[in-house]
Short mmCIF file of C-alpha atoms and ligand atoms in Angstrom, two decimals:
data_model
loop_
_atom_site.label_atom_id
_atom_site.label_comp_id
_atom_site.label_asym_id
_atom_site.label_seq_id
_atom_site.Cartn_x
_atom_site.Cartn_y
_atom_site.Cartn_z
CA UNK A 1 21.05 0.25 -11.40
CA UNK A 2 18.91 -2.26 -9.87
CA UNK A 3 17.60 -5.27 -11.11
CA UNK A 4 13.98 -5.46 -9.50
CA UNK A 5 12.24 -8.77 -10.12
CA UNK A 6 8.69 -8.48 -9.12
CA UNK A 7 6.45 -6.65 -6.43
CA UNK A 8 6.30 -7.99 -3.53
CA UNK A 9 3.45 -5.99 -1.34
CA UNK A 10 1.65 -2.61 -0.93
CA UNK A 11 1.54 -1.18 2.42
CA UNK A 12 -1.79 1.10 2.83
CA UNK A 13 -2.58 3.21 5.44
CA UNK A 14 -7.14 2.89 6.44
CA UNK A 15 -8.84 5.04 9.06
CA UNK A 16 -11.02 1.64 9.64
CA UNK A 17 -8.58 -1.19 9.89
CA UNK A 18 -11.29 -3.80 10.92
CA UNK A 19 -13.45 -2.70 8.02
CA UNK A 20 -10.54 -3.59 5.48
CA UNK A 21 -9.36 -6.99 7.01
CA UNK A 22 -12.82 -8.00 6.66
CA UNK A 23 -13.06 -6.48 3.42
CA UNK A 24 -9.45 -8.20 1.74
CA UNK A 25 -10.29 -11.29 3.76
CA UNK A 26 -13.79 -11.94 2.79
CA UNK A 27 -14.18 -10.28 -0.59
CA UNK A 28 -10.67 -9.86 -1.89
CA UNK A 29 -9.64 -13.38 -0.60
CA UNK A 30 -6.80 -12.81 1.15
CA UNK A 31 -5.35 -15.11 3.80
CA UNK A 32 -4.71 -13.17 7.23
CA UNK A 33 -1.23 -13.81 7.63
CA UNK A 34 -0.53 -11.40 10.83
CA UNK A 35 -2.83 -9.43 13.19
CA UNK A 36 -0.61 -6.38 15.21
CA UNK A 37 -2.53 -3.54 17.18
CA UNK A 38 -2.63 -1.31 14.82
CA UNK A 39 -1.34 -3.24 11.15
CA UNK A 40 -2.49 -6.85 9.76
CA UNK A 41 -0.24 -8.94 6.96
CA UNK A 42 -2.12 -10.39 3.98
CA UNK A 43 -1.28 -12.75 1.67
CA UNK A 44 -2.35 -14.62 -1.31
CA UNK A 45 -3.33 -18.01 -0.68
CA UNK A 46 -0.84 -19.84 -1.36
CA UNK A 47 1.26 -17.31 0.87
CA UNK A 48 2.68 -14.79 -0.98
CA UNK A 49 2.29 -11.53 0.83
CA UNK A 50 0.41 -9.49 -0.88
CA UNK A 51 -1.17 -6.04 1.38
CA UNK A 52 0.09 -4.41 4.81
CA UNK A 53 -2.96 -2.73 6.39
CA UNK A 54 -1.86 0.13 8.64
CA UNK A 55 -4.29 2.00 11.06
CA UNK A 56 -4.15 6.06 9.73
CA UNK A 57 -5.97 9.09 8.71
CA UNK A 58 -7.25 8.44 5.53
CA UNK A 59 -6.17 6.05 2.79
CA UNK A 60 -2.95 6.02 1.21
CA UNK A 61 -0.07 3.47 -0.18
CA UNK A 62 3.01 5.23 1.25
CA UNK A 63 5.08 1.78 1.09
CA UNK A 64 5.83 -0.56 -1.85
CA UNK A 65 8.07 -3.49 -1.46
CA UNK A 66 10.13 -4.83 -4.20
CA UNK A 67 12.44 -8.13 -4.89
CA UNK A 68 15.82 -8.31 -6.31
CA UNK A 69 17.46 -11.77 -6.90
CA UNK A 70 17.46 -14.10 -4.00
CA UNK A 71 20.83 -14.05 -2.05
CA UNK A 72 21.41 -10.60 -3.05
CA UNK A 73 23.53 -9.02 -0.93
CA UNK A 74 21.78 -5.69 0.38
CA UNK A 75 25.07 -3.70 1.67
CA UNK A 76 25.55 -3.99 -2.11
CA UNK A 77 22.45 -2.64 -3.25
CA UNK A 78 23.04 -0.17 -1.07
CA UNK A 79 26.04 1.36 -2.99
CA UNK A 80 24.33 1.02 -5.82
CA UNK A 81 21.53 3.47 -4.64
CA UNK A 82 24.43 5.40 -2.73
CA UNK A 83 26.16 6.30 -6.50
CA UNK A 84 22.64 6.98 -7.89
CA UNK A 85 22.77 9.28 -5.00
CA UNK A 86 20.11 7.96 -3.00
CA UNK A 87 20.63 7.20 0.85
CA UNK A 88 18.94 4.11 2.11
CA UNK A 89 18.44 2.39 5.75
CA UNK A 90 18.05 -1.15 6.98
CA UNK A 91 15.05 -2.37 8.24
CA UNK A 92 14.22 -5.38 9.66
CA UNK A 93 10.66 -7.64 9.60
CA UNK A 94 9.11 -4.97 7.57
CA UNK A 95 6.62 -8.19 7.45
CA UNK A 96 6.11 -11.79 9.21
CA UNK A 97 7.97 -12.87 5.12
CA UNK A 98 10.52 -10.29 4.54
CA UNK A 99 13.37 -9.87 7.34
CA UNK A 100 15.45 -7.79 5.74
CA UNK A 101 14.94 -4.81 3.75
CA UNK A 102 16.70 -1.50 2.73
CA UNK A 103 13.87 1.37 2.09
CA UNK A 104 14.48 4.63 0.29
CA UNK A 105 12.26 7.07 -1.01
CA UNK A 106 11.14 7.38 -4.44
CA UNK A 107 10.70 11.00 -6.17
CA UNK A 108 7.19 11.25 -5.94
CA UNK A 109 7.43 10.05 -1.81
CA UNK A 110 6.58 6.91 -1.19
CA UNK A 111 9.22 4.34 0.45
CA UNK A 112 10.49 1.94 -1.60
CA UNK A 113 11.15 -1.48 0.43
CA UNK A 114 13.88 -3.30 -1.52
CA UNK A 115 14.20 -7.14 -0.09
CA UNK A 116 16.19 -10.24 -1.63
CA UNK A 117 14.77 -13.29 0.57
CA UNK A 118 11.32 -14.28 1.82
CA UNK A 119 9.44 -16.86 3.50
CA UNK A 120 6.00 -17.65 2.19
CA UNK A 121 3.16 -17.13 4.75
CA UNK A 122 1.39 -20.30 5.97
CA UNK A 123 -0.73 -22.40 3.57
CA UNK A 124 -4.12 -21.56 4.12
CA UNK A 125 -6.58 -24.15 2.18
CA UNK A 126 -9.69 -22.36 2.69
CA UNK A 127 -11.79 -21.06 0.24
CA UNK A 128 -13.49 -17.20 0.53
CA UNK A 129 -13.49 -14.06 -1.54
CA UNK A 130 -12.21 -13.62 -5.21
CA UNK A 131 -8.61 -15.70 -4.11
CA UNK A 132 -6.56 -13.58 -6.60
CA UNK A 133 -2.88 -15.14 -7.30
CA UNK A 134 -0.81 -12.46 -6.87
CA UNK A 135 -0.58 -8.42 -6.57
CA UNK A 136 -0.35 -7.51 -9.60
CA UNK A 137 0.41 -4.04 -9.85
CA UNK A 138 -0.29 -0.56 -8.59
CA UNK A 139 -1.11 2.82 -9.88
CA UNK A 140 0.10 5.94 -8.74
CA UNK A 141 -1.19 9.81 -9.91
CA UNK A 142 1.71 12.24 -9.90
CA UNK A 143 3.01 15.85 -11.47
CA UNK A 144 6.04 14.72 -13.13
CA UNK A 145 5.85 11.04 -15.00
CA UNK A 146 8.40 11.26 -16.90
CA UNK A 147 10.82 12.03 -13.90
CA UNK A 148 9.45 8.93 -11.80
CA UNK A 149 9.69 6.83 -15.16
CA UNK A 150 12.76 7.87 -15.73
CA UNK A 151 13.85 6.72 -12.21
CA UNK A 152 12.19 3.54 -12.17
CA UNK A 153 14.03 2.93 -15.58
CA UNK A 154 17.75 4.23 -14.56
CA UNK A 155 17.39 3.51 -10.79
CA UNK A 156 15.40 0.23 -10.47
CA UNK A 157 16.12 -1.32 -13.81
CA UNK A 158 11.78 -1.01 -14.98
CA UNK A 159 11.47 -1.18 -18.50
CA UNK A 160 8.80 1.23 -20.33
CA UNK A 161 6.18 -1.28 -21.77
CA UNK A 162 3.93 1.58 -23.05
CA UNK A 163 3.07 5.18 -23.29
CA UNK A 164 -0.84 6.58 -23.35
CA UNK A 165 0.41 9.97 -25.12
CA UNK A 166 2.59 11.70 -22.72
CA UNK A 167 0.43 10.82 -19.71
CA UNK A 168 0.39 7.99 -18.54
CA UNK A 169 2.94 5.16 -18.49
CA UNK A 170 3.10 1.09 -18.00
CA UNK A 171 6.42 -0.31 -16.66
CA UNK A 172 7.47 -4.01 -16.15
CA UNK A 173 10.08 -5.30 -14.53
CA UNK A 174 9.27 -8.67 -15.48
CA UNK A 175 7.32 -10.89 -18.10
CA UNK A 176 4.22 -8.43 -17.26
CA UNK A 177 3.02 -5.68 -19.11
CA UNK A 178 3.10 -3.83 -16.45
CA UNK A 179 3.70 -3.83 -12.52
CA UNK A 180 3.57 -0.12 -11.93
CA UNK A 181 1.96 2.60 -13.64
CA UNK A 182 2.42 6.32 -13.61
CA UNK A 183 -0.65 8.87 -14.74
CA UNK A 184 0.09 12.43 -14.35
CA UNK A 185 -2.15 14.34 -12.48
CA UNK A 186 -1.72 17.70 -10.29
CA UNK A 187 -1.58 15.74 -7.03
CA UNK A 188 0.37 12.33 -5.72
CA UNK A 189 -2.14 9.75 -4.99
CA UNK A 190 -2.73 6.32 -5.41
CA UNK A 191 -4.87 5.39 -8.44
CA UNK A 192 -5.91 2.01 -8.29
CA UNK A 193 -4.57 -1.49 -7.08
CA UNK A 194 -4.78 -4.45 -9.12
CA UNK A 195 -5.03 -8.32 -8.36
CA UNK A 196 -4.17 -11.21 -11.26
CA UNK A 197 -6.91 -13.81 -11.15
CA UNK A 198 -6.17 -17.27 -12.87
CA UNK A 199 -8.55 -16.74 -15.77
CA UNK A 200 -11.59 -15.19 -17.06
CA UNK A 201 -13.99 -17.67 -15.22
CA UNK A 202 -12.22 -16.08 -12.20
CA UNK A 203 -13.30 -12.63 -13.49
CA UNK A 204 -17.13 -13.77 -13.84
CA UNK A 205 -16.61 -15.26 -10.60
CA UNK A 206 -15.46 -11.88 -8.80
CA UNK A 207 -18.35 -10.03 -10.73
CA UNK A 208 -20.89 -12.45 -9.05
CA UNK A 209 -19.31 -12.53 -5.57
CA UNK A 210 -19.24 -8.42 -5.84
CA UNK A 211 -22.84 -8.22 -6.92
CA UNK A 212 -23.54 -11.05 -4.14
CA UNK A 213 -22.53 -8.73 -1.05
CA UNK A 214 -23.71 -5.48 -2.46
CA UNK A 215 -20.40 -3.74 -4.45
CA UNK A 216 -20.85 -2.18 -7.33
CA UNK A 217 -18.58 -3.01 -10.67
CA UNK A 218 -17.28 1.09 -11.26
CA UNK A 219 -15.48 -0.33 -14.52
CA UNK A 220 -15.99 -3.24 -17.21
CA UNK A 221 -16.12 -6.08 -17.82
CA UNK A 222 -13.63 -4.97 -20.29
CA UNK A 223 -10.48 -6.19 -22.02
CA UNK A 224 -7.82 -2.80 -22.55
CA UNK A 225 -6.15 -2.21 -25.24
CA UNK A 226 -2.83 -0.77 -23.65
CA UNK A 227 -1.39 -4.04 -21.32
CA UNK A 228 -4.84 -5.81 -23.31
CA UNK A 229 -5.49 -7.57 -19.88
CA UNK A 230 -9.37 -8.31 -18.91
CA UNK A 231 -10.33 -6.51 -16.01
CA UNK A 232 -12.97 -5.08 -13.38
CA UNK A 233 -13.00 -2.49 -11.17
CA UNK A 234 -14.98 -1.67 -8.36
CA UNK A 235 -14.04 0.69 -4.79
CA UNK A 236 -12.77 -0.80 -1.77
CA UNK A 237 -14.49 0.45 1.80
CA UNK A 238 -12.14 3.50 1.71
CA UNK A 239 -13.04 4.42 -1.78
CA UNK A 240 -9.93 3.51 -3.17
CA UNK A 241 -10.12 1.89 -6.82
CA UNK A 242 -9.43 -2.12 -6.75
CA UNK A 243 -8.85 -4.00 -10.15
CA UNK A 244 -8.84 -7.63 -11.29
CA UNK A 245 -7.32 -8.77 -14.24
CA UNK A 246 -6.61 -11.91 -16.12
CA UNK A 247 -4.58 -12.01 -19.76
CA UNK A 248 -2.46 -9.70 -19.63
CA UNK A 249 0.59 -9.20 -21.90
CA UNK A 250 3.51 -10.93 -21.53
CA UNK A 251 7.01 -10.03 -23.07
CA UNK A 252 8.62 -13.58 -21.67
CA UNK A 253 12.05 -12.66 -23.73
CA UNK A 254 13.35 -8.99 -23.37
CA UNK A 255 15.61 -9.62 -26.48
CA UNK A 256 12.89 -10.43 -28.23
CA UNK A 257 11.37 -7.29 -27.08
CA UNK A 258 7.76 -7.88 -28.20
CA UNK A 259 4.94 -9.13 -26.22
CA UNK A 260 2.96 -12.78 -26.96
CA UNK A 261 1.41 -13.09 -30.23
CA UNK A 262 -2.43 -12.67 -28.91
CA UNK A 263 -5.52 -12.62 -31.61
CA UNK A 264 -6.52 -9.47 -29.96
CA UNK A 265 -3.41 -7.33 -30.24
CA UNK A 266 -3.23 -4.53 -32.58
CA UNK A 267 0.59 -4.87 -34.41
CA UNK A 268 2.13 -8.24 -35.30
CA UNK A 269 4.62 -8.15 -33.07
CA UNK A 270 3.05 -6.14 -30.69
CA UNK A 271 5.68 -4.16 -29.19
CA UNK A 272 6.09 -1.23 -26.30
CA UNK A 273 5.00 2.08 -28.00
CA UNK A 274 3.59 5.02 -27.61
CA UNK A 275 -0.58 5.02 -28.01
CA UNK A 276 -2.13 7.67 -29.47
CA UNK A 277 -4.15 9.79 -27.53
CA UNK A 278 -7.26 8.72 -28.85
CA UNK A 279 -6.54 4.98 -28.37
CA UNK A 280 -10.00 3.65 -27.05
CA UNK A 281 -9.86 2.67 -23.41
CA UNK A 282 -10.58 -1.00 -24.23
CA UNK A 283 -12.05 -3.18 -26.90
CA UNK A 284 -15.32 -4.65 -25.80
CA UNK A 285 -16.80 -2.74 -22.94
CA UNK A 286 -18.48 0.51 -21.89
CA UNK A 287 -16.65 3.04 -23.85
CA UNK A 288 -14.92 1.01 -26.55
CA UNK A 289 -14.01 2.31 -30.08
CA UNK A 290 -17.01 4.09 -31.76
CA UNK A 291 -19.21 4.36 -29.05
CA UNK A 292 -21.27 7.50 -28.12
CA UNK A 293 -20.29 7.24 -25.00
CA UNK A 294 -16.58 6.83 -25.47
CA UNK A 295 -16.73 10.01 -27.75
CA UNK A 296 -19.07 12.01 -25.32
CA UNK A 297 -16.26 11.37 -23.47
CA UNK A 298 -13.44 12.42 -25.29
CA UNK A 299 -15.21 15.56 -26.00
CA UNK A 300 -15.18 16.37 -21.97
CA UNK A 301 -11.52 14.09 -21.07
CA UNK A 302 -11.14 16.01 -18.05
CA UNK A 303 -14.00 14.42 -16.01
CA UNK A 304 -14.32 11.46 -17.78
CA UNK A 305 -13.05 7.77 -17.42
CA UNK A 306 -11.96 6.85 -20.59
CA UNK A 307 -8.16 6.11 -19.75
CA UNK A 308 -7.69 2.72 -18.22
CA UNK A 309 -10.87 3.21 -15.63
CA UNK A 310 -9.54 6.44 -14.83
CA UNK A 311 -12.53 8.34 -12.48
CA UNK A 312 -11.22 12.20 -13.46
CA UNK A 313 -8.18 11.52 -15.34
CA UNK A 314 -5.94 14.43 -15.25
CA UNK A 315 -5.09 16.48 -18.61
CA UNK A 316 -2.76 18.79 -18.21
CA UNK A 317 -4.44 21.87 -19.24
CA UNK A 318 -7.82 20.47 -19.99
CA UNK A 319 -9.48 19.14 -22.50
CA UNK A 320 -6.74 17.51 -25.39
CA UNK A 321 -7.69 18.49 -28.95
CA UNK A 322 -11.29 19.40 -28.37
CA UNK A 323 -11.64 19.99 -32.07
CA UNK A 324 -11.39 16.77 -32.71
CA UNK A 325 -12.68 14.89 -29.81
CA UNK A 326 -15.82 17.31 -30.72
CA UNK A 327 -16.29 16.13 -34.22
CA UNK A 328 -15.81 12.41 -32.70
CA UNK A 329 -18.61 12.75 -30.75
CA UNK A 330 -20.60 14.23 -33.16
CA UNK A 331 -19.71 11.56 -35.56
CA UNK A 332 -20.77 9.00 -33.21
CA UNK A 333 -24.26 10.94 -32.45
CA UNK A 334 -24.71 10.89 -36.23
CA UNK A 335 -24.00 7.33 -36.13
CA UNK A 336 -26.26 6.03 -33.50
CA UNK A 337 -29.12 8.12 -34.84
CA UNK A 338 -28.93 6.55 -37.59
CA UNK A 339 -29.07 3.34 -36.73
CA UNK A 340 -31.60 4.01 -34.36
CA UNK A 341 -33.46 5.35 -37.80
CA UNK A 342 -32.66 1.96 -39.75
CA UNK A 343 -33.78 -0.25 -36.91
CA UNK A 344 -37.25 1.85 -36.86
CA UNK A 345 -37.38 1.33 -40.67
FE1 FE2 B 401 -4.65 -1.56 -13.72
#
């Protein structure tokens, strides 16, 4: 097994490669770290790569890259795949950072990009876009989740953090929450990609500069129950689903095994479980606990985004327990008439 530290960058694939520098450089906040043909670097801003922009069809991650412990050596991860019966290759300068890396493929396809050492991109003191401090994690939809968790567990040494049901699934390979998650769906896709901002003031700040050039918040302000980080989402030029967050748990001692005491979490300790189906998507925003809308939306889960800003969630085989998700919503109609009634009164 390997011992994977942290992520290092997503490779996606845009038909409009100007569109999206522009885009991760001016909105995002990304510092241009390389400009190719057809492919441009980004990094944070204090130079940790972050995105690899590729020129292609339509918009996919195919590429992750991930760190094991500096001075690694990579001949000997290599074996280690080789016994988990994975074959791997070399690959060198997969980035301007990373000059050596060993890529496989992951069960659900895309290339895993396993590197040891890196050099931080240049310093870059200016000041444009949101200026997130890292990637923070990345979202994939796929058939089988509990065949990709159980490789990232047994393979690349993840650790479940949480369940949502059987569905979906948060996995940390360090003191995050979370770094990947897995949400079953028919189809392999990329769900959304996430950004850590220093704090909530960073969070208002994104909302504003959003609002400022025309995007559209799709999701929150919101703090989530499952990971509890605060977050907003909103879609990218290519449509795909872009997240920043702030707060998020933190388990900073694995033998400890429970996350931060936080005044917001549910279970003292708060510890990786299993949520319940009906966990409310978050605590304070569109669609929290006891809303109308949240249970109008449990009553019809297939097409609607009550799973961690999940546009068309997948449920395997529709709608889950539309008994009860129906007599939720009807509970919650009840409810708002009425108070609708007592504030006439
Ligand atoms: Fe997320």
């Amino acid at each position: 097994m390997l011992d994977i530290k942290r992520a290092g960058h997503s490779t996606l694939t845009t038909p409009d490669l100007e569109k999206m520098i522009d885009y991760f450089t001016r909105i995002v906040g990304l510092s241009l770290a390389a400009r190719e043909k057809n492919r441009a670097i980004l990094a944070t801003k204090s130079g940790l790569e972050a995105i690899v922009l590729e020129r292609g069809g339509v918009a996919e991650a195919p590429r992750l890259s991930l760190q094991v412990a500096p001075g690694s050596d990579l001949g000997e991860v290599a074996s280690r795949l080789k016994k988990a019966g994975l074959k791997s290759e070399r690959r060198s300068d997969i980035t301007p950072g990373i000059g050596e890396a060993l890529a496989f493929t992951d069960p659900k396809g895309t290339t895993i990009e396993v590197f040891s050492d890196f050099n931080f991109a240049p310093e870059d003191n200016t000041f444009a876009g949101v200026m997130p401090i890292k990637f923070g994690h990345i979202a994939y939809q796929c058939p089988d989740v509990k065949g990709i968790v159980k490789f990232y567990c047994g393979v690349l040494g993840f650790r479940v953090s949480d369940w949502r049901s059987d569905f979906f699934a948060f996995l940390r390979c360090s003191r995050d929450h979370h770094t990947v998650n897995f949400l079953r769906n028919d189809k392999t896709a990329i769900h959304h990609v996430a950004f850590e901002v220093r704090d909530w003031s960073d969070i208002k700040r994104a909302c504003d500069l959003l609002a400022r050039n025309d995007i559209k918040l799709t999701w929150g302000p919101i703090r989530h129950i499952i990971g509890h980080n605060i977050a907003v989402y909103h879609k990218n030029p290519d449509g795909t689903v872009i997240e920043f967050f702030t707060d998020l748990d933190q388990m900073h001692d694995e033998e400890l095994g429970y996350f931060e005491p936080r005044p917001w979490h549910q279970d003292r300790p708060q510890r990786p479980k299993v949520w319940g189906d009906d966990t409310p998507s978050n605590w304070w925003g569109p669609m929290s606990h006891g809303s109308p809308q949240h249970a109008q939306a449990l009553a019809q889960p297939a097409a609607a985004p009550v799973h961690h800003g999940l546009q068309g969630a997948a449920v395997k085989n529709g709608a889950r327990k539309p008994a009860v998700a129906q007599a939720r919503a009807k509970q919650a109609q009840k409810r708002s008439r009425a108070s609708r009634k007592s504030r006439r009164g």
